[in-house]
Structure formats: C-alpha cells, structure tokens
C-alpha cells in the first residue's frame, strides 16, 4: 500500500534495482492540491520521497533509459523537470514548456513526447476549468530542444488528450476519463 500521506498515485515508471518511481498528484478537492511528490519504492527499502521530489503538481513521469534521471511533469508550473538519481549534489534541471504537461512517453527516436494543456494554472493548483484542446510537443534530452509538434482541438467525442504514444510510425492519443476512443495521427514527423 501507499504511504498514508499519499492521496493519489498518478503515474509510474520502472527504475533499475527492482524499484519504481511514482508521482503523487493530490486530487482537485484536496487541501494539498498545489503540492505533490515523487516517491520511490524499492524492494527491501519500501517507500521514500526522492531527493528533489517535492514539486508543484507532480504528474507524468518517465525514467531515462540508463535509469540515472527522471523526467517529471510539474503540471502547475508548466515545466518539465530532469532530476538526477543517486548523484551528490542533487541535480535538477527545469525546462519551462508554457503548457501544463499531463503525461510523458519516450519515442523510438530518443525524444520525449509531451501531452499538455493550456489551462492557466496557478501555483496553488487552481486552473481554468477544462482545456481548449491538447498540445503535443517533443523534447530532445540530448540537445535540450523543445518543439511544438501539433495541436488537437477539443471535440465532443474527445474532450482532451492526456497521453500520446508512438506506435509503428503513428501517434496514438488517449483521452481523459469518459473518452471512449483513441485518436490516431499518421504522417506526422517528429
């Protein structure tokens, strides 16, 4: 089970050494909404907040292929964080994206796919209700270049995208709870 102060685990990524990292993003009605943490669970050690892991709206998360860094969506500050693991001193890089990142996935070309929203969020976790659509961006960890890929407007059948995954040269987008389909995009180069 999760530690008592965790209100909602949101995203998870595997780490080396029989471990995982998980984000805690308190729900909309929580008094802790503008906060959040990145927790690590390791076999034999249990749960702990990672160094540098108390952030403003911990949302999507992926580990680097070598397991030495985490890339984390800091939703309320519209930023992508790169947090080193096991290094002293702690290294945290912040990349301002300009959108609230929901989820992060690796693509086959070594870039991160960021699925994000323009919601005018505040540090306390208050955001404009809904999102006018979904912004998909790429981030190249090797060059630290951030590039907008495409925008997908809100549809009655697909209110907002929350995750984009590269599948056989296409991009597949999943949506918020209640969405009954996946949107597939072909012919987009990233």
Coordinates of N, CA and C in Angstrom, one line a residue:
X1 N 0.8 -1.2 0.0 CA 0.0 0.0 0.0 C 0.9 1.3 0.0
X2 N 0.2 2.3 -0.4 CA 0.9 3.6 -0.4 C 1.1 4.2 1.0
X3 N 2.1 5.1 1.2 CA 2.2 5.8 2.4 C 0.9 6.6 2.8
X4 N 0.6 6.8 4.0 CA -0.6 7.4 4.5 C -0.8 8.8 3.8
X5 N 0.2 9.6 3.7 CA 0.0 11.0 3.2 C -0.2 11.0 1.7
X6 N -0.1 9.9 1.0 CA -0.3 9.9 -0.5 C -1.8 9.8 -0.7
X7 N -2.3 10.8 -1.4 CA -3.8 10.9 -1.7 C -4.1 10.2 -3.0
X8 N -3.2 10.2 -4.0 CA -3.5 9.6 -5.2 C -2.2 9.4 -6.0
X9 N -1.8 8.2 -6.2 CA -0.6 7.9 -7.1 C -1.2 8.2 -8.6
X10 N -0.4 8.8 -9.4 CA -0.9 9.2 -10.7 C -0.1 8.5 -11.8
X11 N 1.2 8.6 -11.9 CA 2.0 8.0 -13.0 C 3.1 7.2 -12.4
X12 N 3.6 6.2 -13.1 CA 4.6 5.3 -12.6 C 5.7 5.0 -13.7
X13 N 6.9 4.8 -13.3 CA 8.0 4.4 -14.2 C 8.9 3.4 -13.5
X14 N 9.4 2.5 -14.3 CA 10.3 1.5 -13.7 C 11.7 2.1 -13.5
X15 N 12.4 1.6 -12.5 CA 13.8 2.0 -12.2 C 14.7 0.8 -12.1
X16 N 16.0 0.9 -12.2 CA 16.8 -0.3 -12.0 C 16.8 -0.7 -10.5
X17 N 17.2 -1.9 -10.3 CA 17.3 -2.4 -8.9 C 16.0 -2.8 -8.3
X18 N 15.0 -3.3 -9.1 CA 13.7 -3.7 -8.5 C 13.0 -2.5 -7.9
X19 N 13.0 -1.4 -8.5 CA 12.4 -0.2 -8.0 C 11.5 0.5 -9.0
X20 N 10.6 1.4 -8.5 CA 9.7 2.2 -9.3 C 9.7 3.6 -8.7
X21 N 9.4 4.6 -9.6 CA 9.1 5.9 -9.2 C 7.7 6.3 -9.5
X22 N 7.0 7.0 -8.6 CA 5.6 7.2 -8.8 C 5.3 8.7 -8.4
X23 N 4.4 9.3 -9.1 CA 4.0 10.7 -8.8 C 2.7 10.7 -7.9
X24 N 2.7 11.6 -6.9 CA 1.5 11.8 -6.1 C 1.0 13.2 -6.5
X25 N -0.1 13.2 -7.1 CA -0.8 14.5 -7.5 C -2.1 14.5 -6.8
X26 N -2.2 15.3 -5.7 CA -3.4 15.3 -4.9 C -4.6 15.7 -5.8
X27 N -5.8 15.1 -5.5 CA -7.0 15.4 -6.4 C -7.5 16.8 -6.3
X28 N -8.4 17.2 -7.2 CA -9.0 18.5 -7.3 C -9.5 19.1 -6.0
X29 N -10.1 18.2 -5.2 CA -10.8 18.7 -3.9 C -9.9 18.6 -2.7
X30 N -8.6 18.4 -2.9 CA -7.7 18.2 -1.8 C -7.2 19.6 -1.3
X31 N -6.9 19.7 0.0 CA -6.3 20.9 0.5 C -4.8 21.0 0.1
X32 N -4.3 19.9 -0.3 CA -2.9 19.8 -0.8 C -2.7 19.9 -2.3
X33 N -3.8 20.3 -3.0 CA -3.8 20.3 -4.5 C -2.6 20.9 -5.1
X34 N -2.0 22.0 -4.7 CA -0.9 22.6 -5.3 C 0.4 22.0 -5.0
X35 N 0.4 20.9 -4.3 CA 1.7 20.2 -3.9 C 1.8 18.9 -4.7
X36 N 2.7 18.1 -4.2 CA 2.9 16.8 -4.8 C 4.3 16.3 -4.6
X37 N 4.5 15.0 -4.8 CA 5.8 14.4 -4.5 C 6.1 13.3 -5.6
X38 N 7.4 13.0 -5.7 CA 7.8 11.9 -6.4 C 8.3 10.9 -5.4
X39 N 7.7 9.7 -5.4 CA 8.0 8.7 -4.4 C 8.8 7.6 -5.2
X40 N 9.6 6.9 -4.4 CA 10.3 5.7 -4.9 C 10.0 4.6 -4.0
X41 N 9.8 3.4 -4.6 CA 9.6 2.2 -3.9 C 10.7 1.2 -4.3
X42 N 11.4 0.7 -3.4 CA 12.5 -0.3 -3.7 C 12.3 -1.5 -2.8
X43 N 12.4 -2.7 -3.5 CA 12.3 -3.9 -2.7 C 13.3 -3.9 -1.6
X44 N 12.8 -4.2 -0.4 CA 13.6 -4.2 0.8 C 13.7 -2.9 1.6
X45 N 13.4 -1.8 0.9 CA 13.5 -0.5 1.5 C 12.2 0.2 1.6
X46 N 11.2 -0.2 0.8 CA 9.9 0.4 0.9 C 9.8 1.8 0.2
X47 N 8.9 2.7 0.8 CA 8.7 4.0 0.1 C 9.5 5.1 0.7
X48 N 9.9 6.1 -0.1 CA 10.5 7.3 0.3 C 10.4 8.3 -0.8
X49 N 10.3 9.6 -0.4 CA 10.3 10.7 -1.4 C 11.7 10.9 -1.9
X50 N 11.9 10.9 -3.2 CA 13.2 11.1 -3.7 C 13.8 12.5 -3.4
X51 N 15.1 12.6 -3.3 CA 15.6 14.0 -3.1 C 15.2 14.9 -4.3
X52 N 14.7 16.1 -4.0 CA 14.3 17.0 -5.0 C 12.8 16.7 -5.5
X53 N 12.2 15.7 -4.8 CA 10.9 15.2 -5.3 C 9.7 15.9 -4.8
X54 N 9.8 16.9 -4.0 CA 8.6 17.7 -3.6 C 8.4 18.8 -4.6
X55 N 7.4 18.7 -5.4 CA 7.2 19.6 -6.5 C 5.8 20.1 -6.6
X56 N 5.6 21.0 -7.5 CA 4.3 21.7 -7.6 C 3.4 21.0 -8.7
X57 N 2.7 20.0 -8.3 CA 1.8 19.3 -9.2 C 2.5 18.1 -10.0
X58 N 3.1 17.2 -9.3 CA 3.8 16.0 -9.9 C 2.8 15.2 -10.7
X59 N 3.0 15.2 -12.0 CA 2.1 14.5 -12.9 C 2.8 13.3 -13.6
X60 N 3.0 13.5 -15.0 CA 3.6 12.4 -15.7 C 5.0 12.2 -15.4
X61 N 5.6 10.9 -15.6 CA 6.9 10.6 -15.2 C 7.5 9.5 -16.1
X62 N 8.7 9.6 -16.5 CA 9.5 8.5 -17.2 C 10.9 8.6 -16.7
X63 N 11.5 7.4 -16.7 CA 12.9 7.3 -16.3 C 13.8 7.4 -17.6
X64 N 15.0 7.9 -17.5 CA 15.9 7.8 -18.7 C 16.2 6.3 -18.9
X65 N 16.6 6.0 -20.1 CA 16.9 4.6 -20.4 C 18.0 4.0 -19.5
X66 N 19.0 4.8 -19.1 CA 20.0 4.3 -18.2 C 19.6 4.3 -16.7
X67 N 18.4 4.8 -16.4 CA 17.9 4.9 -15.0 C 18.6 5.9 -14.1
X68 N 19.4 6.8 -14.7 CA 20.1 7.8 -13.9 C 19.3 9.1 -13.7
X69 N 18.2 9.3 -14.4 CA 17.5 10.5 -14.3 C 16.0 10.2 -14.4
X70 N 15.2 11.1 -13.9 CA 13.7 11.1 -14.1 C 13.3 12.4 -14.8
X71 N 12.4 12.2 -15.7 CA 11.7 13.4 -16.4 C 10.3 13.4 -15.8
X72 N 10.0 14.6 -15.2 CA 8.7 14.7 -14.5 C 8.0 15.9 -14.9
X73 N 6.7 15.8 -15.1 CA 5.8 16.9 -15.5 C 5.4 17.6 -14.2
X74 N 5.8 18.9 -14.1 CA 5.4 19.7 -13.0 C 4.3 20.6 -13.5
X75 N 3.1 20.0 -13.4 CA 1.9 20.5 -14.1 C 1.5 21.9 -13.8
X76 N 1.6 22.4 -12.5 CA 1.1 23.7 -12.2 C 2.1 24.8 -12.5
X77 N 3.4 24.5 -12.8 CA 4.4 25.5 -13.2 C 4.7 25.4 -14.7
X78 N 3.9 24.5 -15.4 CA 4.1 24.4 -16.8 C 5.5 24.0 -17.2
X79 N 6.1 23.1 -16.5 CA 7.5 22.8 -16.6 C 7.8 21.3 -16.7
X80 N 8.9 21.0 -17.4 CA 9.4 19.6 -17.4 C 10.7 19.6 -16.5
X81 N 10.8 18.7 -15.6 CA 12.0 18.6 -14.7 C 12.8 17.4 -15.1
X82 N 14.1 17.5 -15.0 CA 15.0 16.4 -15.1 C 15.7 16.3 -13.8
X83 N 15.5 15.2 -13.1 CA 16.0 15.1 -11.7 C 17.0 13.9 -11.7
X84 N 18.2 14.2 -11.3 CA 19.3 13.1 -11.2 C 18.9 12.2 -10.1
X85 N 19.3 10.9 -10.2 CA 19.1 9.9 -9.2 C 20.4 9.5 -8.7
X86 N 20.6 9.5 -7.4 CA 21.8 9.0 -6.7 C 23.1 9.8 -6.9
X87 N 22.9 11.1 -7.3 CA 24.1 12.0 -7.5 C 24.1 13.0 -6.4
X88 N 25.3 13.3 -6.0 CA 25.5 14.3 -5.0 C 26.6 15.3 -5.5
X89 N 26.2 16.6 -5.5 CA 25.0 17.2 -5.1 C 23.9 16.9 -6.1
X90 N 22.6 17.0 -5.6 CA 21.4 16.8 -6.4 C 21.4 17.7 -7.6
X91 N 21.1 17.2 -8.7 CA 21.0 18.0 -10.0 C 19.5 18.0 -10.5
X92 N 18.9 19.2 -10.5 CA 17.6 19.3 -11.1 C 17.6 20.4 -12.2
X93 N 17.2 20.0 -13.3 CA 17.1 21.0 -14.4 C 15.6 21.2 -14.7
X94 N 15.3 22.5 -14.9 CA 13.9 22.9 -15.1 C 13.8 23.5 -16.5
X95 N 12.8 22.9 -17.3 CA 12.6 23.4 -18.7 C 11.2 23.9 -18.7
X96 N 11.0 25.3 -18.9 CA 9.7 25.8 -18.9 C 9.1 25.5 -20.3
X97 N 7.9 24.9 -20.3 CA 7.3 24.5 -21.5 C 6.2 25.4 -22.0
X98 N 5.5 26.1 -21.1 CA 4.4 27.0 -21.4 C 3.1 26.3 -21.5
X99 N 3.0 25.1 -21.2 CA 1.8 24.3 -21.1 C 1.9 23.4 -19.9
X100 N 0.7 23.0 -19.4 CA 0.7 22.0 -18.2 C 0.8 20.6 -18.8
X101 N 1.9 20.0 -18.6 CA 2.2 18.6 -19.1 C 1.4 17.6 -18.3
X102 N 0.7 16.8 -19.0 CA -0.1 15.7 -18.4 C 0.8 14.4 -18.3
X103 N 1.2 13.9 -19.5 CA 2.0 12.7 -19.5 C 3.1 12.8 -20.4
X104 N 4.1 11.9 -20.2 CA 5.4 11.9 -20.9 C 5.6 10.5 -21.4
X105 N 6.0 10.3 -22.6 CA 6.4 9.0 -23.2 C 7.7 9.1 -24.0
X106 N 8.5 8.1 -24.1 CA 9.6 8.0 -24.9 C 9.2 7.6 -26.3
X107 N 9.8 8.2 -27.3 CA 9.5 7.8 -28.7 C 10.8 6.9 -29.2
X108 N 10.6 6.3 -30.3 CA 11.7 5.4 -30.8 C 13.0 6.2 -31.2
X109 N 12.8 7.5 -31.4 CA 14.0 8.3 -31.8 C 14.7 8.9 -30.6
X110 N 14.4 8.6 -29.4 CA 15.0 9.1 -28.3 C 14.5 10.4 -27.8
X111 N 13.4 10.9 -28.3 CA 12.8 12.1 -27.9 C 11.6 11.8 -26.9
X112 N 11.3 12.8 -26.1 CA 10.2 12.6 -25.2 C 8.9 13.2 -25.9
X113 N 7.8 12.5 -25.8 CA 6.5 13.1 -26.3 C 5.8 13.6 -25.1
X114 N 5.5 14.9 -25.1 CA 4.8 15.6 -24.0 C 3.4 15.9 -24.5
X115 N 2.4 15.4 -23.7 CA 1.0 15.7 -24.0 C 0.6 16.8 -22.9
X116 N 0.1 17.9 -23.4 CA -0.1 19.1 -22.5 C -1.3 19.9 -22.8
X117 N -1.6 20.8 -21.9 CA -2.8 21.6 -22.0 C -2.5 23.1 -21.6
X118 N -3.3 24.0 -22.2 CA -3.2 25.4 -21.8 C -4.3 25.7 -20.9
X119 N -4.0 25.7 -19.5 CA -5.1 25.8 -18.5 C -4.9 26.9 -17.6
X120 N -3.9 27.7 -17.8 CA -3.7 28.9 -16.9 C -3.7 28.5 -15.4
X121 N -2.9 27.5 -15.1 CA -2.8 27.0 -13.7 C -2.0 28.0 -12.8
X122 N -2.4 28.0 -11.6 CA -1.7 28.8 -10.5 C -0.9 27.8 -9.6
X123 N 0.0 28.3 -8.9 CA 0.9 27.5 -8.0 C 0.1 26.7 -7.0
X124 N -1.1 27.2 -6.6 CA -1.9 26.6 -5.6 C -2.8 25.4 -6.2
X125 N -2.6 25.2 -7.5 CA -3.3 24.1 -8.1 C -4.6 24.5 -8.7
X126 N -5.0 25.7 -8.7 CA -6.3 26.2 -9.3 C -6.0 26.4 -10.8
X127 N -6.8 25.9 -11.6 CA -6.7 26.0 -13.1 C -8.0 26.4 -13.7
X128 N -8.0 27.0 -14.9 CA -9.2 27.2 -15.6 C -9.8 25.9 -15.9
X129 N -11.1 25.8 -15.8 CA -11.9 24.6 -16.0 C -11.7 24.1 -17.4
X130 N -11.4 22.8 -17.6 CA -11.3 22.3 -19.0 C -10.1 22.8 -19.7
X131 N -9.9 22.4 -20.9 CA -8.8 22.8 -21.7 C -9.3 23.0 -23.1
X132 N -8.8 24.0 -23.8 CA -9.4 24.2 -25.2 C -8.9 23.2 -26.2
X133 N -8.0 22.3 -25.8 CA -7.5 21.2 -26.7 C -6.2 20.7 -26.1
X134 N -5.5 19.9 -26.9 CA -4.3 19.3 -26.5 C -3.2 19.7 -27.4
X135 N -2.1 20.0 -26.7 CA -0.8 20.4 -27.4 C 0.1 19.2 -27.2
X136 N 0.7 18.7 -28.3 CA 1.7 17.7 -28.2 C 3.1 18.3 -28.7
X137 N 4.1 18.1 -27.8 CA 5.4 18.6 -28.1 C 6.4 17.5 -28.0
X138 N 7.6 17.8 -28.5 CA 8.8 16.9 -28.3 C 9.8 17.6 -27.5
X139 N 10.6 16.8 -26.7 CA 11.7 17.3 -26.0 C 12.9 16.4 -26.3
X140 N 14.0 16.9 -26.8 CA 15.2 16.1 -27.0 C 16.1 16.2 -25.9
X141 N 16.3 15.2 -25.0 CA 17.2 15.3 -23.9 C 18.7 15.5 -24.3
X142 N 19.1 15.1 -25.4 CA 20.5 15.2 -25.9 C 20.8 16.7 -26.2
X143 N 19.8 17.4 -26.8 CA 20.1 18.8 -27.2 C 19.3 19.8 -26.3
X144 N 18.4 19.3 -25.5 CA 17.5 20.1 -24.6 C 16.6 21.0 -25.5
X145 N 16.3 20.6 -26.7 CA 15.4 21.4 -27.6 C 14.0 20.9 -27.4
X146 N 13.1 21.9 -27.3 CA 11.7 21.7 -27.1 C 11.0 22.2 -28.4
X147 N 10.1 21.3 -29.0 CA 9.5 21.7 -30.2 C 8.0 21.4 -30.2
X148 N 7.1 22.3 -30.5 CA 5.7 22.0 -30.7 C 5.5 21.1 -31.9
X149 N 4.8 20.0 -31.7 CA 4.5 19.1 -32.8 C 3.2 19.3 -33.4
X150 N 2.1 19.3 -32.7 CA 0.8 19.7 -33.2 C -0.2 20.0 -32.1
X151 N -1.3 20.6 -32.5 CA -2.4 20.9 -31.6 C -3.6 20.2 -32.0
X152 N -4.3 19.6 -31.1 CA -5.6 18.9 -31.4 C -6.7 19.6 -30.6
X153 N -7.7 20.2 -31.3 CA -8.7 20.9 -30.6 C -9.7 20.0 -29.9
X154 N -10.4 20.5 -28.9 CA -11.4 19.8 -28.2 C -12.5 19.3 -29.2
X155 N -12.9 18.1 -29.0 CA -14.0 17.5 -29.8 C -15.1 17.0 -28.9
X156 N -16.3 16.9 -29.3 CA -17.4 16.4 -28.5 C -17.1 14.9 -28.1
X157 N -16.5 14.2 -29.0 CA -16.2 12.8 -28.7 C -14.9 12.6 -28.0
X158 N -14.1 13.6 -27.9 CA -12.7 13.5 -27.4 C -12.4 14.9 -26.7
X159 N -12.8 15.1 -25.5 CA -12.6 16.4 -24.9 C -11.2 16.9 -24.7
X160 N -10.3 16.0 -24.3 CA -8.9 16.4 -24.1 C -8.0 15.2 -24.1
X161 N -6.9 15.3 -24.8 CA -5.9 14.2 -24.7 C -5.1 14.3 -23.5
X162 N -4.7 13.1 -23.0 CA -3.9 13.1 -21.8 C -2.5 12.4 -22.0
X163 N -2.4 11.6 -23.0 CA -1.2 10.8 -23.3 C -1.0 10.6 -24.8
X164 N 0.2 10.6 -25.3 CA 0.5 10.3 -26.7 C 1.6 9.3 -26.8
X165 N 1.4 8.3 -27.5 CA 2.3 7.2 -27.6 C 2.7 6.9 -29.1
X166 N 4.0 6.7 -29.4 CA 4.4 6.4 -30.7 C 4.2 4.9 -31.0
X167 N 3.5 4.6 -32.0 CA 3.2 3.2 -32.3 C 3.4 3.0 -33.8
X168 N 4.4 2.3 -34.2 CA 4.7 1.9 -35.6 C 4.6 3.1 -36.6
X169 N 5.2 4.2 -36.2 CA 5.3 5.4 -37.1 C 4.1 6.3 -37.0
X170 N 3.1 5.9 -36.1 CA 1.9 6.8 -35.9 C 2.0 7.3 -34.5
X171 N 1.2 8.3 -34.2 CA 1.0 8.8 -32.8 C -0.4 8.5 -32.4
X172 N -0.6 7.7 -31.3 CA -1.8 7.4 -30.7 C -2.1 8.2 -29.5
X173 N -3.2 8.8 -29.4 CA -3.6 9.7 -28.3 C -4.7 9.1 -27.5
X174 N -4.5 9.0 -26.2 CA -5.6 8.6 -25.2 C -6.2 9.8 -24.6
X175 N -7.4 9.7 -24.1 CA -8.1 10.9 -23.5 C -8.4 10.8 -22.1
X176 N -9.0 11.8 -21.6 CA -9.4 12.0 -20.2 C -10.5 11.0 -19.9
X177 N -10.7 10.7 -18.6 CA -11.8 9.7 -18.2 C -13.1 10.0 -18.9
X178 N -13.8 9.0 -19.4 CA -15.0 9.2 -20.1 C -14.9 9.2 -21.6
X179 N -13.6 9.4 -22.1 CA -13.4 9.3 -23.5 C -13.5 7.9 -24.0
X180 N -14.2 7.6 -25.0 CA -14.5 6.2 -25.4 C -13.7 5.8 -26.7
X181 N -12.6 6.5 -27.0 CA -11.8 6.1 -28.2 C -10.3 6.6 -28.1
X182 N -9.5 6.2 -29.0 CA -8.2 6.6 -29.1 C -8.1 7.3 -30.5
X183 N -7.4 8.5 -30.6 CA -7.2 9.2 -31.8 C -5.9 8.8 -32.4
X184 N -5.8 8.4 -33.7 CA -4.6 8.0 -34.3 C -4.2 9.1 -35.3
X185 N -2.9 9.5 -35.3 CA -2.4 10.5 -36.2 C -1.3 9.9 -37.1
X186 N -1.4 10.0 -38.4 CA -0.5 9.5 -39.3 C 0.2 10.6 -40.1
X187 N 1.4 10.4 -40.6 CA 2.0 11.4 -41.4 C 2.7 12.5 -40.7
X188 N 2.8 12.4 -39.4 CA 3.5 13.5 -38.6 C 4.9 13.1 -38.4
X189 N 5.9 13.9 -38.7 CA 7.3 13.7 -38.5 C 7.7 14.3 -37.2
X190 N 8.5 13.6 -36.4 CA 9.0 14.1 -35.1 C 10.4 13.8 -34.9

